[in-house]
Coordinates of C-alpha atoms in Angstrom, one line a residue:
X1 CA 125.0 152.2 143.6
X2 CA 125.2 155.3 145.9
X3 CA 122.7 155.5 148.8
X4 CA 121.1 158.9 149.5
X5 CA 119.1 159.5 152.6
X6 CA 116.1 161.7 152.3
X7 CA 113.9 163.4 154.9
X8 CA 111.3 166.1 155.0
X9 CA 110.6 168.5 157.9
X10 CA 108.4 171.5 157.2
X11 CA 106.4 174.1 159.0
X12 CA 106.3 177.9 159.0
X13 CA 105.4 179.3 162.4
X14 CA 103.9 182.6 163.3
X15 CA 105.0 183.3 166.9
X16 CA 102.3 185.9 167.4
X17 CA 99.4 183.6 166.5
X18 CA 97.9 182.4 169.8
X19 CA 96.7 179.0 168.4
X20 CA 99.5 176.4 168.8
X21 CA 100.4 173.9 166.2
X22 CA 100.0 170.3 167.3
X23 CA 101.3 166.9 166.2
X24 CA 97.9 166.2 164.6
X25 CA 98.3 169.2 162.3
X26 CA 101.2 167.4 160.5
X27 CA 101.1 164.9 157.7
X28 CA 103.6 162.2 158.6
X29 CA 105.0 159.6 156.1
X30 CA 107.6 156.9 156.8
X31 CA 109.9 155.1 154.4
X32 CA 108.7 154.7 150.8
X33 CA 105.4 156.4 151.7
X34 CA 107.4 159.6 151.6
X35 CA 108.2 159.2 147.9
X36 CA 104.7 158.1 147.1
X37 CA 103.1 161.1 148.7
X38 CA 105.4 163.8 147.3
X39 CA 106.3 162.5 143.8
X40 CA 104.7 164.6 141.2
X41 CA 104.0 167.6 143.4
X42 CA 105.5 171.1 143.0
X43 CA 107.8 170.6 146.0
X44 CA 111.5 170.6 146.6
X45 CA 111.2 167.0 147.5
X46 CA 109.9 166.0 144.1
X47 CA 112.6 168.0 142.4
X48 CA 115.3 166.1 144.3
X49 CA 113.5 162.8 143.6
X50 CA 113.5 163.5 139.8
X51 CA 117.2 164.2 139.7
X52 CA 118.1 161.1 141.7
X53 CA 115.7 158.9 139.7
X54 CA 117.2 160.1 136.5
X55 CA 120.7 159.5 137.5
X56 CA 120.6 155.7 137.3
X57 CA 123.2 155.0 139.9
X58 CA 121.3 156.3 143.0
X59 CA 119.3 154.5 145.5
X60 CA 117.0 156.8 147.5
X61 CA 116.7 155.9 151.1
X62 CA 113.5 157.6 152.3
X63 CA 113.3 157.9 156.1
X64 CA 110.6 160.3 157.4
X65 CA 108.5 163.2 156.3
X66 CA 106.5 165.6 158.4
X67 CA 104.9 168.6 156.9
X68 CA 102.3 170.8 158.4
X69 CA 99.0 171.0 156.6
X70 CA 99.1 174.8 157.0
X71 CA 101.2 177.4 158.8
X72 CA 100.3 178.1 162.4
X73 CA 101.4 179.1 165.8
X74 CA 104.3 177.8 167.8
X75 CA 104.5 174.0 167.9
X76 CA 103.6 172.4 171.3
X77 CA 107.0 171.5 172.6
X78 CA 106.1 167.9 173.5
X79 CA 104.7 167.4 170.0
X80 CA 107.8 169.0 168.4
X81 CA 110.0 166.7 170.4
X82 CA 107.9 163.7 169.2
X83 CA 108.3 164.8 165.5
X84 CA 112.1 165.3 165.9
X85 CA 112.5 162.0 167.8
X86 CA 110.5 160.1 165.2
X87 CA 112.5 161.5 162.3
X88 CA 115.9 160.8 163.9
X89 CA 114.8 157.3 165.0
X90 CA 114.0 156.5 161.3
X91 CA 117.3 158.1 160.2
X92 CA 119.3 155.9 162.7
X93 CA 117.8 152.7 161.2
X94 CA 119.7 153.4 158.0
X95 CA 123.3 152.2 157.2
X96 CA 125.9 152.7 154.5
X97 CA 124.7 156.2 153.6
X98 CA 126.7 158.0 150.9
X99 CA 124.9 161.4 151.2
X100 CA 121.8 163.1 152.5
X101 CA 119.3 165.5 150.9
X102 CA 117.0 167.1 153.5
X103 CA 113.9 169.1 152.5
X104 CA 112.9 171.8 154.9
X105 CA 111.0 175.1 155.1
X106 CA 113.2 176.4 157.9
X107 CA 110.9 178.6 159.9
X108 CA 109.6 176.1 162.5
X109 CA 109.7 176.8 166.2
X110 CA 108.4 175.3 169.3
X111 CA 107.1 176.8 172.5
X112 CA 110.5 176.7 174.1
X113 CA 112.8 175.8 171.1
X114 CA 113.7 178.2 168.4
X115 CA 115.9 176.0 166.2
X116 CA 114.3 172.5 165.6
X117 CA 115.8 172.4 162.1
X118 CA 119.2 172.7 163.6
X119 CA 118.5 169.9 166.0
X120 CA 117.3 167.7 163.1
X121 CA 120.3 168.5 160.9
X122 CA 122.8 168.0 163.7
X123 CA 121.2 164.6 164.5
X124 CA 121.5 163.5 160.9
X125 CA 125.1 164.7 160.7
X126 CA 125.9 162.6 163.8
X127 CA 124.5 159.5 162.1
X128 CA 126.0 159.9 158.7
X129 CA 129.4 161.2 159.8
X130 CA 131.5 162.8 157.0
X131 CA 129.0 161.9 154.2
X132 CA 127.9 165.1 152.4
X133 CA 124.7 166.6 153.7
X134 CA 122.7 169.2 151.7
X135 CA 119.5 170.8 152.8
X136 CA 117.1 173.0 150.7
X137 CA 115.2 175.8 152.4
X138 CA 112.6 178.4 151.8
X139 CA 114.2 181.9 151.5
X140 CA 112.0 182.8 154.5
X141 CA 113.8 180.2 156.7
X142 CA 115.3 181.3 160.0
X143 CA 118.9 180.2 159.7
X144 CA 121.0 179.2 162.7
X145 CA 124.7 178.6 163.0
X146 CA 123.9 175.0 163.9
X147 CA 122.2 174.5 160.6
X148 CA 125.2 176.0 158.7
X149 CA 127.6 173.8 160.7
X150 CA 125.7 170.6 160.2
X151 CA 125.5 170.9 156.4
X152 CA 127.8 171.1 153.4
X153 CA 125.5 173.5 151.6
X154 CA 122.1 175.2 152.1
X155 CA 120.2 175.7 148.9
X156 CA 117.5 178.4 148.9
X157 CA 114.5 179.2 146.8
X158 CA 115.2 182.0 144.2
X159 CA 111.7 183.4 143.7
X160 CA 109.1 185.4 145.5
X161 CA 106.2 184.7 145.2
X162 CA 107.6 181.1 145.3
X163 CA 107.3 179.3 142.0
X164 CA 110.7 177.4 141.9
X165 CA 110.1 174.8 144.6
X166 CA 110.7 171.8 142.2
X167 CA 113.7 173.6 140.6
X168 CA 115.2 174.3 144.0
X169 CA 115.0 170.6 144.9
X170 CA 116.7 169.8 141.7
X171 CA 119.5 172.3 142.4
X172 CA 120.1 170.9 145.9
X173 CA 120.3 167.3 144.4
X174 CA 122.8 168.5 141.9
X175 CA 125.0 170.1 144.5
X176 CA 124.9 166.9 146.5
X177 CA 126.0 164.9 143.4
X178 CA 128.7 167.4 142.6
X179 CA 130.2 166.7 146.1
X180 CA 129.6 162.9 146.1
X181 CA 130.7 162.1 142.5
X182 CA 132.6 165.0 141.1
X183 CA 134.8 165.8 144.0
X184 CA 133.6 169.3 144.8
X185 CA 134.9 170.5 148.1
X186 CA 132.2 172.9 149.5
X187 CA 133.4 176.0 151.2
X188 CA 130.7 178.2 152.6
X189 CA 130.3 181.8 153.9
X190 CA 127.5 183.3 155.9
X191 CA 127.0 187.1 156.3
X192 CA 124.3 188.1 158.8
X193 CA 122.2 191.2 158.1
X194 CA 120.2 192.9 160.9
X195 CA 117.2 193.3 158.5
X196 CA 113.6 192.2 158.4
X197 CA 112.3 192.6 154.9
X198 CA 108.7 193.2 153.7
X199 CA 107.0 194.9 150.8
X200 CA 106.5 194.7 147.1
X201 CA 110.2 195.3 146.3
X202 CA 110.6 191.6 147.3
X203 CA 108.7 190.5 144.2
X204 CA 111.5 189.0 142.3
X205 CA 110.1 189.6 138.8
X206 CA 109.8 193.4 139.4
X207 CA 111.4 194.4 142.7
X208 CA 115.0 195.2 143.8
X209 CA 115.2 191.9 145.6
X210 CA 115.1 190.2 142.2
X211 CA 118.4 191.8 141.3
X212 CA 120.0 190.2 144.4
X213 CA 118.7 186.8 143.5
X214 CA 119.9 187.3 139.9
X215 CA 123.4 187.7 141.3
X216 CA 122.9 184.4 143.3
X217 CA 121.9 182.7 140.0
X218 CA 125.0 184.0 138.3
X219 CA 127.2 182.7 141.1
X220 CA 125.6 179.3 140.9
X221 CA 126.0 179.2 137.1
X222 CA 129.7 180.2 137.2
X223 CA 132.6 177.7 137.5
X224 CA 133.1 176.8 141.1
X225 CA 129.7 178.3 142.3
X226 CA 127.7 175.6 144.1
X227 CA 125.0 177.5 145.9
X228 CA 124.0 181.1 146.7
X229 CA 121.0 182.6 148.3
X230 CA 119.5 185.6 150.1
X231 CA 117.7 184.4 153.2
X232 CA 115.3 187.1 154.5
X233 CA 113.7 185.0 157.2
X234 CA 110.1 184.8 158.2
X235 CA 109.6 188.0 160.2
X236 CA 106.9 186.3 162.2
X237 CA 109.0 183.5 163.6
X238 CA 110.3 185.4 166.6
X239 CA 113.4 183.4 167.6
X240 CA 116.9 184.5 168.6
X241 CA 118.2 183.7 165.1
X242 CA 115.6 185.8 163.2
X243 CA 117.4 188.2 160.8
X244 CA 118.5 188.1 157.2
X245 CA 121.5 186.1 155.9
X246 CA 123.6 185.7 152.8
X247 CA 124.6 182.1 152.2
X248 CA 127.2 181.3 149.5
X249 CA 129.0 177.9 148.9
X250 CA 131.8 177.6 146.4
X251 CA 134.0 174.7 145.3
X252 CA 137.2 174.9 147.4
X253 CA 137.3 178.7 147.3
X254 CA 136.5 180.2 150.7
X255 CA 137.8 183.7 149.8
X256 CA 135.4 183.9 146.9
X257 CA 132.5 182.6 149.0
X258 CA 133.2 185.4 151.6
X259 CA 133.6 188.0 148.8
X260 CA 130.4 187.1 147.1
X261 CA 128.5 186.9 150.3
X262 CA 129.7 190.3 151.4
X263 CA 128.8 191.8 148.0
X264 CA 125.2 190.6 148.4
X265 CA 125.0 191.7 152.0
X266 CA 126.1 195.2 151.0
X267 CA 123.5 195.2 148.2
X268 CA 120.7 194.3 150.6
X269 CA 121.7 196.8 153.2
X270 CA 122.2 199.6 150.6
X271 CA 118.6 199.1 149.5
X272 CA 117.0 198.3 152.9
X273 CA 114.6 201.3 152.8
X274 CA 112.9 199.6 149.8
X275 CA 112.1 196.5 151.8
X276 CA 109.5 198.2 154.0
X277 CA 105.9 197.5 153.1
X278 CA 103.8 200.3 151.6
X279 CA 100.3 199.7 153.0
X280 CA 96.9 201.3 152.3
X281 CA 94.6 202.3 155.1
X282 CA 91.4 200.3 155.0
X283 CA 89.1 203.2 154.3
X284 CA 91.1 204.3 151.3
X285 CA 91.3 200.7 150.1
X286 CA 87.5 200.4 150.1
X287 CA 87.2 203.7 148.2
X288 CA 89.7 202.4 145.6
X289 CA 87.7 199.1 145.2
X290 CA 84.4 200.9 144.9
X291 CA 85.8 203.1 142.1
X292 CA 87.4 200.2 140.2
X293 CA 85.9 198.5 137.2
X294 CA 87.1 194.9 137.1
X295 CA 88.5 192.7 139.9
X296 CA 90.2 194.2 142.9
X297 CA 92.3 192.0 145.2
X298 CA 92.9 193.0 148.7
X299 CA 96.1 191.5 150.2
X300 CA 95.4 190.9 153.9
X301 CA 99.0 190.1 154.8
X302 CA 98.3 190.8 158.5
X303 CA 96.2 187.6 158.7
X304 CA 98.2 185.5 156.2
X305 CA 97.4 181.8 156.6
X306 CA 100.5 181.3 154.4
X307 CA 102.7 183.1 157.0
X308 CA 101.6 181.7 160.3
X309 CA 98.5 183.7 161.1
X310 CA 95.2 182.4 162.6
X311 CA 93.0 183.3 159.7
X312 CA 90.1 184.5 161.8
X313 CA 90.4 188.2 161.1
X314 CA 87.2 190.0 160.3
X315 CA 88.8 193.4 160.0
X316 CA 88.3 193.8 156.2
X317 CA 84.7 192.4 156.4
X318 CA 83.9 194.9 159.1
X319 CA 85.5 197.7 157.1
X320 CA 83.5 196.8 154.0
X321 CA 80.3 197.0 156.0
X322 CA 81.3 200.2 157.9
X323 CA 82.4 202.0 154.7
X324 CA 79.3 200.8 152.8
X325 CA 81.0 198.9 150.0
X326 CA 78.3 198.3 147.5
X327 CA 79.8 195.7 145.2
X328 CA 80.3 191.9 145.5
X329 CA 83.1 190.8 147.8
X330 CA 84.5 187.3 148.5
X331 CA 86.4 186.7 151.7
X332 CA 87.8 183.7 153.5
X333 CA 87.8 183.3 157.3
X334 CA 88.6 180.6 159.8
X335 CA 85.8 180.2 162.4
X336 CA 85.0 176.8 163.7
X337 CA 82.1 177.9 165.9
X338 CA 80.4 179.7 163.0
X339 CA 80.8 176.7 160.8
X340 CA 79.3 174.5 163.4
X341 CA 76.3 176.7 163.6
X342 CA 75.9 176.7 159.8
X343 CA 76.1 172.9 159.6
X344 CA 73.5 172.6 162.3
X345 CA 71.2 175.0 160.5
X346 CA 71.7 173.4 157.1
X347 CA 71.8 174.6 153.5
X348 CA 69.2 177.2 152.8
X349 CA 68.9 178.5 156.3
X350 CA 69.2 182.1 157.4
X351 CA 70.7 182.6 160.8
X352 CA 72.4 185.2 163.1
X353 CA 75.9 184.3 164.0
X354 CA 79.1 185.9 165.3
X355 CA 82.0 185.8 162.8
X356 CA 85.7 186.3 163.4
X357 CA 87.8 186.5 166.5
X358 CA 87.3 182.9 167.5
X359 CA 91.1 182.3 167.7
X360 CA 92.9 185.6 168.0
X361 CA 90.4 187.2 170.3
X362 CA 92.9 189.8 171.5
X363 CA 93.0 191.4 168.1
X364 CA 89.5 190.7 166.6
X365 CA 86.1 191.2 168.2
X366 CA 83.4 188.9 166.8
X367 CA 81.1 190.6 164.3
X368 CA 77.4 189.8 164.6
X369 CA 75.8 189.1 161.1
X370 CA 72.8 187.7 159.5
X371 CA 73.9 185.2 156.9
X372 CA 72.3 182.7 154.4
X373 CA 73.9 179.3 154.2
X374 CA 74.5 178.6 150.5
X375 CA 76.6 175.4 150.7
X376 CA 78.2 173.1 153.2
X377 CA 81.1 170.6 152.6
X378 CA 83.9 168.6 154.3
X379 CA 86.5 171.1 153.2
X380 CA 88.8 168.6 151.5
X381 CA 90.4 169.7 148.2
X382 CA 93.7 169.9 146.4
X383 CA 95.9 173.0 146.2
X384 CA 97.3 174.2 142.9
X385 CA 100.7 172.5 143.6
X386 CA 99.2 169.1 144.0
X387 CA 99.2 168.8 147.8
X388 CA 95.9 167.9 149.6
X389 CA 94.2 170.4 151.8
X390 CA 92.0 169.6 154.8
X391 CA 90.2 172.8 155.7
X392 CA 87.7 171.0 158.0
X393 CA 84.0 171.4 157.6
X394 CA 83.3 174.5 155.5
X395 CA 80.4 176.8 154.9
X396 CA 79.7 179.3 152.1
X397 CA 77.8 182.1 153.9
X398 CA 76.1 185.0 152.1
X399 CA 75.7 188.4 153.8
X400 CA 74.1 190.9 151.5
X401 CA 76.2 190.9 148.3
X402 CA 79.2 189.4 150.0
X403 CA 80.2 185.7 150.1
X404 CA 82.2 184.4 153.0
X405 CA 84.1 181.1 152.9
X406 CA 84.2 179.9 156.5
X407 CA 86.4 177.0 157.4
X408 CA 87.0 175.0 160.6
X409 CA 90.7 174.8 160.1
X410 CA 93.4 177.1 158.7
X411 CA 93.9 176.7 155.0
X412 CA 95.9 178.8 152.6
X413 CA 93.9 181.3 150.6
X414 CA 96.8 182.0 148.2
X415 CA 95.3 180.4 145.1
X416 CA 91.9 180.1 143.5
X417 CA 91.3 176.4 144.3
X418 CA 90.2 177.0 147.9
X419 CA 87.2 178.9 146.5
X420 CA 86.6 176.9 143.3
X421 CA 86.5 173.7 145.3
X422 CA 83.5 175.1 147.1
X423 CA 81.6 176.2 144.1
X424 CA 82.8 179.8 144.1
X425 CA 84.5 181.4 141.1
X426 CA 86.6 184.4 142.3
X427 CA 86.3 186.2 138.9
X428 CA 82.6 186.4 139.5
X429 CA 83.2 189.0 142.2
X430 CA 84.3 192.6 142.2
X431 CA 86.6 192.1 145.2
X432 CA 88.5 189.1 146.5
X433 CA 90.4 189.1 149.8
X434 CA 93.6 186.9 149.9
X435 CA 95.1 186.3 153.2
X436 CA 98.6 186.4 151.8
X437 CA 101.3 189.1 151.4
X438 CA 102.3 188.3 147.8
X439 CA 102.0 184.5 147.1
X440 CA 98.5 185.1 145.6
X441 CA 100.0 187.1 142.8
X442 CA 101.0 184.0 140.9
X443 CA 97.3 183.2 140.6
X444 CA 95.6 186.6 140.5
X445 CA 97.9 189.1 138.9
X446 CA 96.7 188.3 135.4
X447 CA 93.1 188.5 136.5
X448 CA 93.1 191.6 138.7
X449 CA 92.6 195.2 137.6
X450 CA 94.3 196.3 140.8
X451 CA 95.9 194.8 143.9
X452 CA 95.8 196.7 147.2
X453 CA 97.9 195.8 150.2
X454 CA 95.7 196.7 153.1
X455 CA 96.9 198.0 156.5
X456 CA 94.8 196.1 159.1
X457 CA 95.7 194.4 162.4
X458 CA 97.0 190.8 162.5
X459 CA 99.7 188.5 163.9
X460 CA 101.6 188.6 160.5
X461 CA 101.2 192.3 159.8
X462 CA 103.7 193.8 157.3
X463 CA 103.6 196.8 159.6
X464 CA 106.3 195.1 161.7
X465 CA 106.5 197.8 164.4
X466 CA 103.0 196.8 165.5
X467 CA 104.2 193.3 166.5
X468 CA 105.4 192.4 170.0
X469 CA 109.0 191.1 169.2
X470 CA 110.8 189.6 172.2
X471 CA 113.6 187.3 170.8
X472 CA 114.8 188.4 167.4
X473 CA 118.2 190.0 166.8
X474 CA 118.3 193.6 168.1
X475 CA 118.9 196.3 167.0
X476 CA 117.4 195.4 163.6
X477 CA 116.0 197.4 160.7
X478 CA 113.2 198.6 160.5
X479 CA 112.3 198.0 164.2
X480 CA 115.1 200.2 165.5
X481 CA 116.8 203.4 164.6
X482 CA 120.5 203.9 163.7
X483 CA 121.2 200.2 163.1
X484 CA 124.8 199.5 162.1
X485 CA 125.5 196.2 160.2
X486 CA 128.3 193.9 161.4
X487 CA 130.1 194.1 158.0
X488 CA 131.9 196.7 155.9
X489 CA 129.8 198.9 153.7
X490 CA 132.5 199.4 151.1
X491 CA 134.4 197.0 148.9

């Protein structure tokens, strides 16, 4: 019976979000509770569990899981140290480990530490010695050399919007078994690309990025191909390692790994101009929505609670009022003080309150509105993928023809459940605002007549030149002119 150590360590940080992430914002599970909590969810962890369970000769050794309930700002350093120390303490209690499968997002960062995943993986490597170590990552991970050095392979998601979490966990488990049982000898190559990618060409089903990921899938399906991925980083995790990467792992063929990685890097660089977001000014977006029959979805990528933003932007709400949008709109917002007022007033009350700008006050000025309190709740529900959500106390507020879902805490507004759980059906509205760059498309594309990416302020704006970068690799496209990549542009 082979013993495989498992651990989970996930958060996606937005460095420009002023609200820090704290220890209390994480779900923590130890030992078998890790398996109990994540089995049956659409996660990389469940994918790996299914492969190991189906093998018959594997004993899973669950150690520690910490995943943030939502994205957020930089993790308070003392809290990050506590999380890492707790994880490594649990790891060090294990013995006779034959391999390790670690599930990460990869874009975590602390107030003074840009590479906590590297610290975790290096600590696990120190404990398990030469036993094979495979980690799975979101393709928006920020990859450091320490992460590469500590692992035998890094296995990345292959879809955007992300729908292959479980399958990626399965792939990482199979790579680990190939090494442990079939004698595969992993040889990896990494090519760094000074590129921050945004925009709809990243949608793998329709965009140019999908062609690059199809090449990755061909490599993995070929003899000797263990893992291949295009890592575009999270452009909002401003750390010294932030850029794009190609990661290829082959079975005892370093020359091929280098060759394939270079081919993919050349492809991404050749098409870099396509990976710049095409955004619509707010006034034009409102005009388009007014003229549309059927559901319009506004993508508020700038305040994406799936990418590390604060969620308290009122920019689109303000624009709808200023540009006299006459139809019914549904909008989410994070605003604990407004929710507190609504809960004090009670259902059926009409009150004047200030909405928005309660967290990122440097970007958003509170908007004074008269609202009717339609419903109140504790904000607990379940996301589409099976994970629990804790949005804190929640209020559905009505202003004119618009419905506003106000929550105490950050919650992802990618899917429909966040609204449906509070008695709101998005398809009953003419306009829905999703605080997400593209992840919402999985749920809304079949329902929407049109989708409009709106150019508004925010800490996760796809208009990258508006953000105050201080640490990422420079020069880098598209922030700088005349960027020259550190690799050959010809075969």
